[in-house]
mmCIF file of C-alpha atoms in Angstrom:
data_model
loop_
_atom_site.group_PDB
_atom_site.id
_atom_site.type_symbol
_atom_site.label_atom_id
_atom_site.label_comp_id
_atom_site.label_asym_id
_atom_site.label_seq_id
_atom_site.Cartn_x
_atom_site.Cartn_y
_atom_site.Cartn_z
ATOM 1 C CA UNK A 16 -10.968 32.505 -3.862
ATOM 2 C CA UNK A 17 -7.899 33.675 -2.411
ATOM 3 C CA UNK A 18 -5.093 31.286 -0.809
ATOM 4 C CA UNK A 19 -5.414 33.040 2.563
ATOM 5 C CA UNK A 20 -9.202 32.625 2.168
ATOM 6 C CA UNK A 21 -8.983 28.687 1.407
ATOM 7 C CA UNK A 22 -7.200 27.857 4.447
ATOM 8 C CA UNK A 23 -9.384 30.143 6.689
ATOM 9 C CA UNK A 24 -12.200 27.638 5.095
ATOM 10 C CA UNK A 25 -10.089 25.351 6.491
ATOM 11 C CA UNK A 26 -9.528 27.106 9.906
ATOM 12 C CA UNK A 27 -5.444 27.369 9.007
ATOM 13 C CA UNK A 28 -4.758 30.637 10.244
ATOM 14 C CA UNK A 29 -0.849 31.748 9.656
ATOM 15 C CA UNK A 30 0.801 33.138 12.522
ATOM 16 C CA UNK A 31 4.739 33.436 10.491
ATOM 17 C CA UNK A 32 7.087 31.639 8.569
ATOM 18 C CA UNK A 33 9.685 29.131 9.517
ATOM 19 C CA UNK A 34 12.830 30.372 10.340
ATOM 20 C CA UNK A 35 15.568 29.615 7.876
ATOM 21 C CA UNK A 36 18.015 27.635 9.679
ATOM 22 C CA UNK A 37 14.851 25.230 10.349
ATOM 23 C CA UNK A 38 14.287 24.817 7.053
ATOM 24 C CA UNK A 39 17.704 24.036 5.514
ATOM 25 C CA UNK A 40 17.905 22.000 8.739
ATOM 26 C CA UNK A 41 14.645 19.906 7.538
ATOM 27 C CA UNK A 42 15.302 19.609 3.721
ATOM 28 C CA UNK A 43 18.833 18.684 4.210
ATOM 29 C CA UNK A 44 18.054 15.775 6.747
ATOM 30 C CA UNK A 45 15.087 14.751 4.516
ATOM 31 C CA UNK A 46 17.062 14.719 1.752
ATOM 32 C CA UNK A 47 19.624 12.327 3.025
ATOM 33 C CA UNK A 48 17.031 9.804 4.267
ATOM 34 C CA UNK A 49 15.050 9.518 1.103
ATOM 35 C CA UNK A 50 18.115 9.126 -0.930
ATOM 36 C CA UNK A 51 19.424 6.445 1.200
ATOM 37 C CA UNK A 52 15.774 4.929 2.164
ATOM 38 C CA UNK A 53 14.888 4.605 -1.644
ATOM 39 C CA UNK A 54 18.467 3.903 -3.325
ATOM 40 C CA UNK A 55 16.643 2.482 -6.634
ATOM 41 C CA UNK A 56 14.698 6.266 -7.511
ATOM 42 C CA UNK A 57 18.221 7.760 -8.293
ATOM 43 C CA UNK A 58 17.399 11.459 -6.146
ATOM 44 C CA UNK A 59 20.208 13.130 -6.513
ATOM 45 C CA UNK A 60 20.771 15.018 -3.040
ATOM 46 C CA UNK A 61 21.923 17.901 -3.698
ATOM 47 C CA UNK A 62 19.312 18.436 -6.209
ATOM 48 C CA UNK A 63 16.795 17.524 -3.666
ATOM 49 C CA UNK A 64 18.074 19.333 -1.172
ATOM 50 C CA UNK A 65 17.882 22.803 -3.390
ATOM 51 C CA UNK A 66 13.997 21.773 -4.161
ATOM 52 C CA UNK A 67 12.856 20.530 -0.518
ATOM 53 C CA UNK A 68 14.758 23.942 1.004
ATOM 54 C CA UNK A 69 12.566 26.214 -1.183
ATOM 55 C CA UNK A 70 9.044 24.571 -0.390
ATOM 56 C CA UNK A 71 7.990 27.620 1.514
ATOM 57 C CA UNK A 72 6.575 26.417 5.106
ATOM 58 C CA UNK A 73 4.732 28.625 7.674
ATOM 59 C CA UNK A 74 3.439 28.147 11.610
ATOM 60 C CA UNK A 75 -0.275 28.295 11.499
ATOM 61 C CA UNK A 76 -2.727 27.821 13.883
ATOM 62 C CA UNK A 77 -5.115 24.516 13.185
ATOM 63 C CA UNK A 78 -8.378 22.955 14.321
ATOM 64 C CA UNK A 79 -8.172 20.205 16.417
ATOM 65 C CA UNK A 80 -7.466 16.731 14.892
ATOM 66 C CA UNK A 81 -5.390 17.936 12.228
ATOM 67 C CA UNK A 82 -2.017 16.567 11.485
ATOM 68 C CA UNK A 83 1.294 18.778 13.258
ATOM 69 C CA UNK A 84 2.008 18.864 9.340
ATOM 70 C CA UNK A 85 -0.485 19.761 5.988
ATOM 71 C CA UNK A 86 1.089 20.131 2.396
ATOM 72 C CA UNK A 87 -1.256 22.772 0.277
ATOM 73 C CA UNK A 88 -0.775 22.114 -3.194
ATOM 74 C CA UNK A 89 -2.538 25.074 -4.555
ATOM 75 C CA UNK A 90 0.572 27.221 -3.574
ATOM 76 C CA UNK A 91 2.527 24.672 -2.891
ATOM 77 C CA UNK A 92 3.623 25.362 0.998
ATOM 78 C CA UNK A 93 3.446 23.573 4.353
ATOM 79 C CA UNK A 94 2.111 24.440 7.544
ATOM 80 C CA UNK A 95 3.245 22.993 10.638
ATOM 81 C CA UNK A 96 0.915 23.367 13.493
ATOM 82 C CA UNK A 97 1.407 25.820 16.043
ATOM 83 C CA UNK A 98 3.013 25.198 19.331
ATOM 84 C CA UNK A 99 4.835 21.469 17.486
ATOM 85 C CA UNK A 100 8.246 21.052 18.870
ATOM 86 C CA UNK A 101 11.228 21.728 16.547
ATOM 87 C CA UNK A 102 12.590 18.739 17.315
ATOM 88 C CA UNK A 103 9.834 16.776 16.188
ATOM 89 C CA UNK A 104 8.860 18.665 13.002
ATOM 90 C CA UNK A 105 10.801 16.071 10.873
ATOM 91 C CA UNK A 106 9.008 13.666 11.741
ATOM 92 C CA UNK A 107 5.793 15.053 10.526
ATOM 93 C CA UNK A 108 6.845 17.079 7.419
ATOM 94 C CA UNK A 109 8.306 13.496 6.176
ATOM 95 C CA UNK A 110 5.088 12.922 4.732
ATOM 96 C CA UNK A 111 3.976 16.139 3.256
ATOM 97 C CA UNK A 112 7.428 16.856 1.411
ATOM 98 C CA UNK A 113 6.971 13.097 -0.232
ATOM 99 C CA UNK A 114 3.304 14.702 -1.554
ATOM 100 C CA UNK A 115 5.834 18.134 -2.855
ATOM 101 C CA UNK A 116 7.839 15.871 -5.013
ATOM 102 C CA UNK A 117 4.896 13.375 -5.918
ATOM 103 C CA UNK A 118 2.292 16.271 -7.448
ATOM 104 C CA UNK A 119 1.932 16.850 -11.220
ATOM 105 C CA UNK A 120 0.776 19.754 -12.136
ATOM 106 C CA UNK A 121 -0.449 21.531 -15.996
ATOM 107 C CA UNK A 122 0.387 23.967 -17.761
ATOM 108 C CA UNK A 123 -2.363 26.287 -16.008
ATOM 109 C CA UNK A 124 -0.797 25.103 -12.009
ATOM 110 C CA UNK A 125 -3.827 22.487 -11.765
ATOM 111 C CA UNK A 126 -3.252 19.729 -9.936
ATOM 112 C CA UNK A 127 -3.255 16.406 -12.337
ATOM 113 C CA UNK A 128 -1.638 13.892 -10.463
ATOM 114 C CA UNK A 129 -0.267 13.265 -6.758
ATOM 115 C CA UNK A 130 1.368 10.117 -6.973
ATOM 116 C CA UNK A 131 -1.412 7.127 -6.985
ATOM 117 C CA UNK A 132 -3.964 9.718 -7.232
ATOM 118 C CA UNK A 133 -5.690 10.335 -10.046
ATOM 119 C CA UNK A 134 -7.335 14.398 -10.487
ATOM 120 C CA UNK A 135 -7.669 14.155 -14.221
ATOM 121 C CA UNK A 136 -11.305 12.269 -14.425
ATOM 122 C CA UNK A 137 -14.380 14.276 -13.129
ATOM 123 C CA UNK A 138 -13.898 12.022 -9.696
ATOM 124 C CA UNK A 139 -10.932 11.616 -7.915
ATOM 125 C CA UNK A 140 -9.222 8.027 -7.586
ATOM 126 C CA UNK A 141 -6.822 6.607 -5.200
ATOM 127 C CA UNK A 142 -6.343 9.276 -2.511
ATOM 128 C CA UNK A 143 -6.362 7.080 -0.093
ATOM 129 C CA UNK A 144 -4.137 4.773 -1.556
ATOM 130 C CA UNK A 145 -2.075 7.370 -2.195
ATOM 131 C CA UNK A 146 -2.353 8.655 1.389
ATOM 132 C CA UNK A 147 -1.247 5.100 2.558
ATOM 133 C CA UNK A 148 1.395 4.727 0.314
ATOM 134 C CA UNK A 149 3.094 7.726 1.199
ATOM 135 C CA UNK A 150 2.479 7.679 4.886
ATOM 136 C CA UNK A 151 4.199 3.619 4.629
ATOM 137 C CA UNK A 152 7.245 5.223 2.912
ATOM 138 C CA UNK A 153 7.644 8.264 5.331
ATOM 139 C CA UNK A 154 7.914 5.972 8.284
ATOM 140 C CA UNK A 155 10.450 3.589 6.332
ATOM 141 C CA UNK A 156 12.303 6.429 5.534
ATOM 142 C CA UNK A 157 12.485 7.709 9.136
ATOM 143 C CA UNK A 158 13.519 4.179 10.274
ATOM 144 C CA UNK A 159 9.998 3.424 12.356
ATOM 145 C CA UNK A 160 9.822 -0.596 13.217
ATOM 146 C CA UNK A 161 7.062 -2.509 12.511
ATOM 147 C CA UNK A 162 5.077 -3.620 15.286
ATOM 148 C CA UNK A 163 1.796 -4.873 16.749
ATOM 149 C CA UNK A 164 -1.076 -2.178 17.420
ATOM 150 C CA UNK A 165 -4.958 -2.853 18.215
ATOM 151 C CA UNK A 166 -7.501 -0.231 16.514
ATOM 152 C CA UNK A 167 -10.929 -0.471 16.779
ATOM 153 C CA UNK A 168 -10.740 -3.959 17.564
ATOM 154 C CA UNK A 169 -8.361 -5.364 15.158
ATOM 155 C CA UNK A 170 -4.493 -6.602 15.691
ATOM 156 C CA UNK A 171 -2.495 -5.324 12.998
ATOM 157 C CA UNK A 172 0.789 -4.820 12.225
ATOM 158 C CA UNK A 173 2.520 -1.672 11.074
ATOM 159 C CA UNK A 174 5.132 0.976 10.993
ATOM 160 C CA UNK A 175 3.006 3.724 11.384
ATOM 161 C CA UNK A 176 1.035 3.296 14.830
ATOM 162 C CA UNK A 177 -0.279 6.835 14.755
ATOM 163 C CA UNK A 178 -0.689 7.819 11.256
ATOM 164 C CA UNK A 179 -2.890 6.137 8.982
ATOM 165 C CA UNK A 180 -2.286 2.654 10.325
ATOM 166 C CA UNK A 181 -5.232 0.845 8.993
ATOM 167 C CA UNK A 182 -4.304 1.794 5.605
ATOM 168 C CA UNK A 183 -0.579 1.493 5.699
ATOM 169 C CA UNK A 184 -1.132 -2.140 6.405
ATOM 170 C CA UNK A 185 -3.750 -2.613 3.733
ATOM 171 C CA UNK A 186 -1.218 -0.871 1.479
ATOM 172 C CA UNK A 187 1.715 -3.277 3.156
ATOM 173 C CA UNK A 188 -0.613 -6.458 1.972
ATOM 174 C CA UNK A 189 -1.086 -4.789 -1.736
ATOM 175 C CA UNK A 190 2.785 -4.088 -1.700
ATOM 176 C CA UNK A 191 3.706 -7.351 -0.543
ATOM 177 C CA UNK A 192 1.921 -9.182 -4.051
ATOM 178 C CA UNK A 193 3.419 -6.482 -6.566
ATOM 179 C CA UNK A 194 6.701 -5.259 -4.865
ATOM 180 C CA UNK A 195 7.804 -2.455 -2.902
ATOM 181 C CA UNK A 196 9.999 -1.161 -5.931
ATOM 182 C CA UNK A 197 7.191 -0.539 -8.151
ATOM 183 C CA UNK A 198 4.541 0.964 -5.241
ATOM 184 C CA UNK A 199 7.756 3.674 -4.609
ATOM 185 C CA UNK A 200 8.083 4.743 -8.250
ATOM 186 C CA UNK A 201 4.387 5.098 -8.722
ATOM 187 C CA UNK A 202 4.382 6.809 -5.752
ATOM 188 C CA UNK A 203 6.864 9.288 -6.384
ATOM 189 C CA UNK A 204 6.442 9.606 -10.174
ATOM 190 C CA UNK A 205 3.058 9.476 -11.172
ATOM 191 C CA UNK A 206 3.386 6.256 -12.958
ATOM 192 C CA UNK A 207 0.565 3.567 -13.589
ATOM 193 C CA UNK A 208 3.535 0.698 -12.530
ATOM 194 C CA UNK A 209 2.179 -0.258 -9.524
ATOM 195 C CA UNK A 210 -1.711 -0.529 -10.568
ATOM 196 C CA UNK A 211 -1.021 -2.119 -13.995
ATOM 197 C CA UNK A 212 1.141 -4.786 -12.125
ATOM 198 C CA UNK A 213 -1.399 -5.645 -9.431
ATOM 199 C CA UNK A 214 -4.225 -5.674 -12.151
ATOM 200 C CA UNK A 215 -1.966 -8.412 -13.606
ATOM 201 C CA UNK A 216 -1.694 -10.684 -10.819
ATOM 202 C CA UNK A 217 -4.989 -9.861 -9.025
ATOM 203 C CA UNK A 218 -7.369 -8.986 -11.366
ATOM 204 C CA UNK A 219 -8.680 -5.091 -12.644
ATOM 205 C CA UNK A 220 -12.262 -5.922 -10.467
ATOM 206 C CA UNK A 221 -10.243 -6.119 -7.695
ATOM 207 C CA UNK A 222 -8.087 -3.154 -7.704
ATOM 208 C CA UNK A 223 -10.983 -1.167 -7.881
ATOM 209 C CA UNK A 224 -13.421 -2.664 -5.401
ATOM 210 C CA UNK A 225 -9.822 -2.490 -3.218
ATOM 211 C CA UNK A 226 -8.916 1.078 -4.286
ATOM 212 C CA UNK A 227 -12.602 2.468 -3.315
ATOM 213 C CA UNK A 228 -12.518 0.758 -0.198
ATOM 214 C CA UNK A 229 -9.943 2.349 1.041
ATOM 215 C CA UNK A 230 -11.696 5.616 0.408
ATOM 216 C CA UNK A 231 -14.602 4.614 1.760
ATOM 217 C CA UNK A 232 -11.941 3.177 5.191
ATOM 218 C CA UNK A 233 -9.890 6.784 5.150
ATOM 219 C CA UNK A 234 -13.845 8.510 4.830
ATOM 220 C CA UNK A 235 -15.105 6.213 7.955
ATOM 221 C CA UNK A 236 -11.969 7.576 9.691
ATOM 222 C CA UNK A 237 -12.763 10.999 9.281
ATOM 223 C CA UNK A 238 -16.388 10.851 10.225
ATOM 224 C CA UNK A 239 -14.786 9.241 13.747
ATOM 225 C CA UNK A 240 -12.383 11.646 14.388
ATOM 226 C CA UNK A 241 -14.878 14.699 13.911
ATOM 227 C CA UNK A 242 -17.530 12.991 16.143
ATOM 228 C CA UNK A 243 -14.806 12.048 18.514
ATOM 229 C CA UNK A 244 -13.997 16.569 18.931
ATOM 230 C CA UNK A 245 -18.162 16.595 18.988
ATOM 231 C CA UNK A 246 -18.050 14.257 21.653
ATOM 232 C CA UNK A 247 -15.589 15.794 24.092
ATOM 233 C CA UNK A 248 -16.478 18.980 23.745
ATOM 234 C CA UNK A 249 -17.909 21.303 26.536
ATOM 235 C CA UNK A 250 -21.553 21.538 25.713
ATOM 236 C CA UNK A 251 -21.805 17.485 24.799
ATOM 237 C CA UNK A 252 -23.717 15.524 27.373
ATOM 238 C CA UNK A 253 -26.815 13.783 28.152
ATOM 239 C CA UNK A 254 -28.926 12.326 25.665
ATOM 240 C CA UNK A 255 -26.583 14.742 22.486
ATOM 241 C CA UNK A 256 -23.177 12.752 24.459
ATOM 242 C CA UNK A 257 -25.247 9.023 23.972
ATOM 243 C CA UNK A 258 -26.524 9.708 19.975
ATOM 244 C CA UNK A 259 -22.863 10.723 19.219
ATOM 245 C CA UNK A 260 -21.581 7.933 20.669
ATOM 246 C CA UNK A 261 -23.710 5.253 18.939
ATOM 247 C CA UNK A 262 -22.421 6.829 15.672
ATOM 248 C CA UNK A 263 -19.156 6.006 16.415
ATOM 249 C CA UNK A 264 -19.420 2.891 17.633
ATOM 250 C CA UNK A 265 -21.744 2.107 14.084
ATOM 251 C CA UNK A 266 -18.724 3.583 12.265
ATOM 252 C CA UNK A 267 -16.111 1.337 13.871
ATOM 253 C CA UNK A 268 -18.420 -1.671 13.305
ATOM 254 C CA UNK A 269 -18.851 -0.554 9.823
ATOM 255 C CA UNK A 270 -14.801 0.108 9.036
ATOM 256 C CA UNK A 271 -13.820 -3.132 11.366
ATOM 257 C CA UNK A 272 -16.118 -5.270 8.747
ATOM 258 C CA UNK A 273 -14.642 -3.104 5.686
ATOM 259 C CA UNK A 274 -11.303 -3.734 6.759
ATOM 260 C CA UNK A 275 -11.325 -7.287 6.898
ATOM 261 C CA UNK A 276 -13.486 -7.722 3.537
ATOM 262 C CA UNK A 277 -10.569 -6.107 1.977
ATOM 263 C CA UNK A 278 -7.990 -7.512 3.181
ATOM 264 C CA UNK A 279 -9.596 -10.896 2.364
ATOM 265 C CA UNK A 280 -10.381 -9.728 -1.487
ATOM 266 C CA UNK A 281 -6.005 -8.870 -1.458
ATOM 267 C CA UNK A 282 -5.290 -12.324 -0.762
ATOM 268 C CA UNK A 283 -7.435 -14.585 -2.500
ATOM 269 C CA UNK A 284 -7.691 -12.617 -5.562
ATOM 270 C CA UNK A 285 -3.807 -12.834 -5.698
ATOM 271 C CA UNK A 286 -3.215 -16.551 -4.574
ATOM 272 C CA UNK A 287 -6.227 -17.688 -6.647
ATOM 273 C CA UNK A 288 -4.449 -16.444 -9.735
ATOM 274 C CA UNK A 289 -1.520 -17.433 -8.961
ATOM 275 C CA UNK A 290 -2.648 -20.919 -8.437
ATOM 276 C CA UNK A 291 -4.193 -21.205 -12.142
ATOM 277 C CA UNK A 292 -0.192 -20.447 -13.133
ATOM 278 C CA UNK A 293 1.346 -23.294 -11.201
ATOM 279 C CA UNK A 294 2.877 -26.013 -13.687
ATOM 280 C CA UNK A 295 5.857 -27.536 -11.955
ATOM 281 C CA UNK A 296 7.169 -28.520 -8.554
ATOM 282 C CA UNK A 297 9.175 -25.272 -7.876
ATOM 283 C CA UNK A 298 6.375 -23.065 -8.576
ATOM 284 C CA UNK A 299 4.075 -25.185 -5.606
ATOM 285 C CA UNK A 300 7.391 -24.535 -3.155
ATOM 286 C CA UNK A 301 7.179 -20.795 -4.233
ATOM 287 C CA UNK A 302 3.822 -20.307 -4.257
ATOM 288 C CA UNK A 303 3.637 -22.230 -0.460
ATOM 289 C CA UNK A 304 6.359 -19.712 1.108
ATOM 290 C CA UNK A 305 4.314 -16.380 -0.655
ATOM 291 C CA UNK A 306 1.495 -17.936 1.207
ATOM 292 C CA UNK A 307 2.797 -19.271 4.641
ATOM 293 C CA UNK A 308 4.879 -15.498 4.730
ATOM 294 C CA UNK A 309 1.685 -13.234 4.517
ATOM 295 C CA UNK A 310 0.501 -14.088 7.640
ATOM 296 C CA UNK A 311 2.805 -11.621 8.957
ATOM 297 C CA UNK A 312 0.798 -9.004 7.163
ATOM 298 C CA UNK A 313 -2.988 -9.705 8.231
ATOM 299 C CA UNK A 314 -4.835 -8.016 10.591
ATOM 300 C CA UNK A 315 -6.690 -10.215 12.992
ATOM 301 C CA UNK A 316 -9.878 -10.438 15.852
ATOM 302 C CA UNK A 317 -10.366 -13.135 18.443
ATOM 303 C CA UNK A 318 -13.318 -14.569 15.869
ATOM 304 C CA UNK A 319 -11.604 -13.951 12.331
ATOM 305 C CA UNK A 320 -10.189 -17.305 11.138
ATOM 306 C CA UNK A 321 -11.019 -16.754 6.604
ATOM 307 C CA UNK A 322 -6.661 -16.797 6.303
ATOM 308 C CA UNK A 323 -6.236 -19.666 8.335
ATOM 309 C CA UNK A 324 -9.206 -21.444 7.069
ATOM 310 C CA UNK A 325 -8.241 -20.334 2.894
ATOM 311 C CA UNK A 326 -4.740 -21.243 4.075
ATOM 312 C CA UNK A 327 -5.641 -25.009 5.032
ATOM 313 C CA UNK A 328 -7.383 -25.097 2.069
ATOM 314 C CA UNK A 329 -4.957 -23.962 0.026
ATOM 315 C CA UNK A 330 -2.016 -26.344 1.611
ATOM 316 C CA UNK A 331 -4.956 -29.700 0.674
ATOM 317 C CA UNK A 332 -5.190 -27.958 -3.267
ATOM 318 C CA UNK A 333 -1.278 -27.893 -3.350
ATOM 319 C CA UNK A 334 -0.590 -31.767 -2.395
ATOM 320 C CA UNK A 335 -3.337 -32.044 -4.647
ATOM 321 C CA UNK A 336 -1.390 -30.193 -7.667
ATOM 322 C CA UNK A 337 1.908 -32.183 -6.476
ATOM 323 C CA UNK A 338 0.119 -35.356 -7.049
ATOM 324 C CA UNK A 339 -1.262 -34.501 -10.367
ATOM 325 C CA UNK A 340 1.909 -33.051 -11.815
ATOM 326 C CA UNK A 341 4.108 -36.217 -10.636
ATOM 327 C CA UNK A 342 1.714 -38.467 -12.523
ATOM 328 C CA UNK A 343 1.426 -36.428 -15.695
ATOM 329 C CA UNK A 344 5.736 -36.460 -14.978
ATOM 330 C CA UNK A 345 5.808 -40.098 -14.739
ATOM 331 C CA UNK A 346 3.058 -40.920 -17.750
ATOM 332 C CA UNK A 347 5.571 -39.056 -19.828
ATOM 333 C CA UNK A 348 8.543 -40.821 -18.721
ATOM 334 C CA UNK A 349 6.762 -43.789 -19.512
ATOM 335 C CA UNK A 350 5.729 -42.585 -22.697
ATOM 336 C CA UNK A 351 9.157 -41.688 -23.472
ATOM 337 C CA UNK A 352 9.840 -44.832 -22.764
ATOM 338 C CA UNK A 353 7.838 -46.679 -24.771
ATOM 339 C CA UNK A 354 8.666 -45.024 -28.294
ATOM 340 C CA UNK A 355 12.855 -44.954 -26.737
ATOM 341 C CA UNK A 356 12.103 -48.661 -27.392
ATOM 342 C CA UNK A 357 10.174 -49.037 -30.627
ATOM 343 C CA UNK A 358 12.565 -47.057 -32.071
ATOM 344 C CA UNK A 359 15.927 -48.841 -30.375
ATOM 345 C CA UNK A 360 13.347 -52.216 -32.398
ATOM 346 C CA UNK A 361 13.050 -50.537 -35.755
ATOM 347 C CA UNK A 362 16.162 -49.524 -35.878
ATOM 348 C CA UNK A 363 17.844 -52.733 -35.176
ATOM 349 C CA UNK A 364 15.569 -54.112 -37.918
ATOM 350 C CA UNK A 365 16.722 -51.448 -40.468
ATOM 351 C CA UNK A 366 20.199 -52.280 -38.984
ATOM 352 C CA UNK A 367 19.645 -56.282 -39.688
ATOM 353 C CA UNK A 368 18.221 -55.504 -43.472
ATOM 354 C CA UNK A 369 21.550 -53.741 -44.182
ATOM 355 C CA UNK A 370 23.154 -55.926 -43.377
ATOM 356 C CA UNK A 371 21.670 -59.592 -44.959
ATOM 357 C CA UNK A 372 21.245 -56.656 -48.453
ATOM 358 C CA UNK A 373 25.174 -56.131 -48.172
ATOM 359 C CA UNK A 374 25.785 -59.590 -48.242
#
């Protein structure tokens, strides 16, 4: 099948190409963000700027509820919807040329890799891990503030209220236990960094059960959105309008439940493991602030309370481990004590024998 022919599947249509000032104009502001938003990857600008200005990019006409912006690996191009301000295109092609310099391709042009996606195994992991990932760096690279938004009944915050905001704070949470360095170099390079690390201090189990349930979360997501164009469409109504609408309210019930199961399996498998590691004093004051400082990560309803209730918990388990490692501290002082002085007693005795022999 022909390229033209896969995005007509799609219902792309091209209607031109972007005119060349726009696109040196886009590449070179790009550029200068990501090398200054992600100091630690080394980009080189100029060298980036020569790539990101040859990523041919066409206007297209697109279906409703698709992005202003699509990257299309199999030939490597962008389309920006039709009719999408100039002035605004950076802000959506942020996104798609992060996926440009994340894919891996073979020797035959087959895609193996896009960041923390996985296309080598007959199923395809992490795209929507991926998806988050990159969507959480575009916004930090184009300087978007975190704040407070409320979808489908869940407070959450975020720095990307309109694109992908559910799973950019999941992502946030996993990024928050492993480090933001290592989710940007997987990210960008393909590497297993970030997933190896969080297997460490979560667990392997729960990577995956996370990873697929963020599939399942972007999946739910779609299903809404495409019912949602069903729903306010001309010849919806009646009985048709009412069946369509109990879907989506299912589906929100469904994702609202998936969100907060995963978010829940983030932090406990994390703090429970770290917990098993805790042998001194300093590690209970570290391991108290990691806690107390991920509430600003969590999502929340008017009846969800399993943070502040594992929280509580947690704070009882930590006097708890305070106690216990004082005591074992001041048995072995004791201890120390003890032999400091049998040996101070023999050796005064060895002393004394000396002496009455040298006499």
């Amino acid at each position: 099948m022909s390229i033209e022919s896969e995005l007509k599947k799609d219902g792309i249509q091209v209607v031109g190409t972007l005119d060349t000032l726009s696109v040196n104009s886009l590449a070179h502001s790009v550029s200068e963000k990501i090398c200054k938003t992600f100091p630690e990857q080394n980009f080189i600008f100029h060298n980036l700027f020569i790539a990101l200005s040859r990523i041919p990019m066409y206007i297209a006409q697109m279906p409703e509820g698709y992005a202003e912006a699509n990257y299309f690996y199999k030939n490597s191009s962008i389309y920006f919807k039709e009719g999408t301000p100039t002035s605004e295109l950076e802000k959506f092609a942020m996104h798609e040329f992060i996926h440009y310099l994340q894919e891996i391709k073979d020797k035959k042009g087959n895609l193996v890799r896009l960041g923390l996606c996985s296309f080598e195994d007959l199923k395809v992991q992490g795209i929507a891990l991926n998806e988050g990932a990159v969507q959480l760096m575009a916004s930090k690279a184009l300087g978007q503030k975190q704040e407070i938004v409320k979808y489908y009944g869940i407070s959450l915050p975020t720095n990307s209220p309109n694109y992908y905001p559910i799973l950019c704070n999941l992502v946030s949470q996993m990024a928050y236990v492993v480090g933001e360095e290592n989710l940007f170099d997987s990210t960008f390079y393909g590497t297993d960094l970030f997933k190896e690390r969080f297997s460490d201090l979560c667990g392997f189990n729960a990577l995956v059960k996370i990873q697929n349930s963020l599939d399942k979360i972007m999946k739910i997501e779609e299903k809404i959105i495409k019912l949602n164009q069903k729903l306010v469409s001309d010849n919806c109504e009646g009985m048709k309008a009412q069946k369509i609408a109990n879907k989506i309210t299912k589906l929100k019930d469904k994702l609202k439940d998936l969100y907060f199961i995963t978010q829940d399996l983030i932090y406990t498998s994390y703090f429970n493991t770290q917990f098993s590691k805790i042998t001194t004093t300093a590690d209970i004051d570290s391991y108290r602030f990691r806690l107390y400082n991920y509430k600003n990560f969590i999502g929340i309803t008017e009846n969800y309370s399993n943070f502040n209730d594992y929280y509580i918990n947690k704070m009882i388990d930590l006097d708890n481990k305070y106690e216990s490692i004082m005591n074992s501290t001041a048995i072995a002082v004791v201890n120390t004590s003890k032999v400091a002085v049998f040996f101070r007693k023999l050796k005064a005795v060895l002393t004394a024998k000396v002496e009455i022999n040298s006499k």
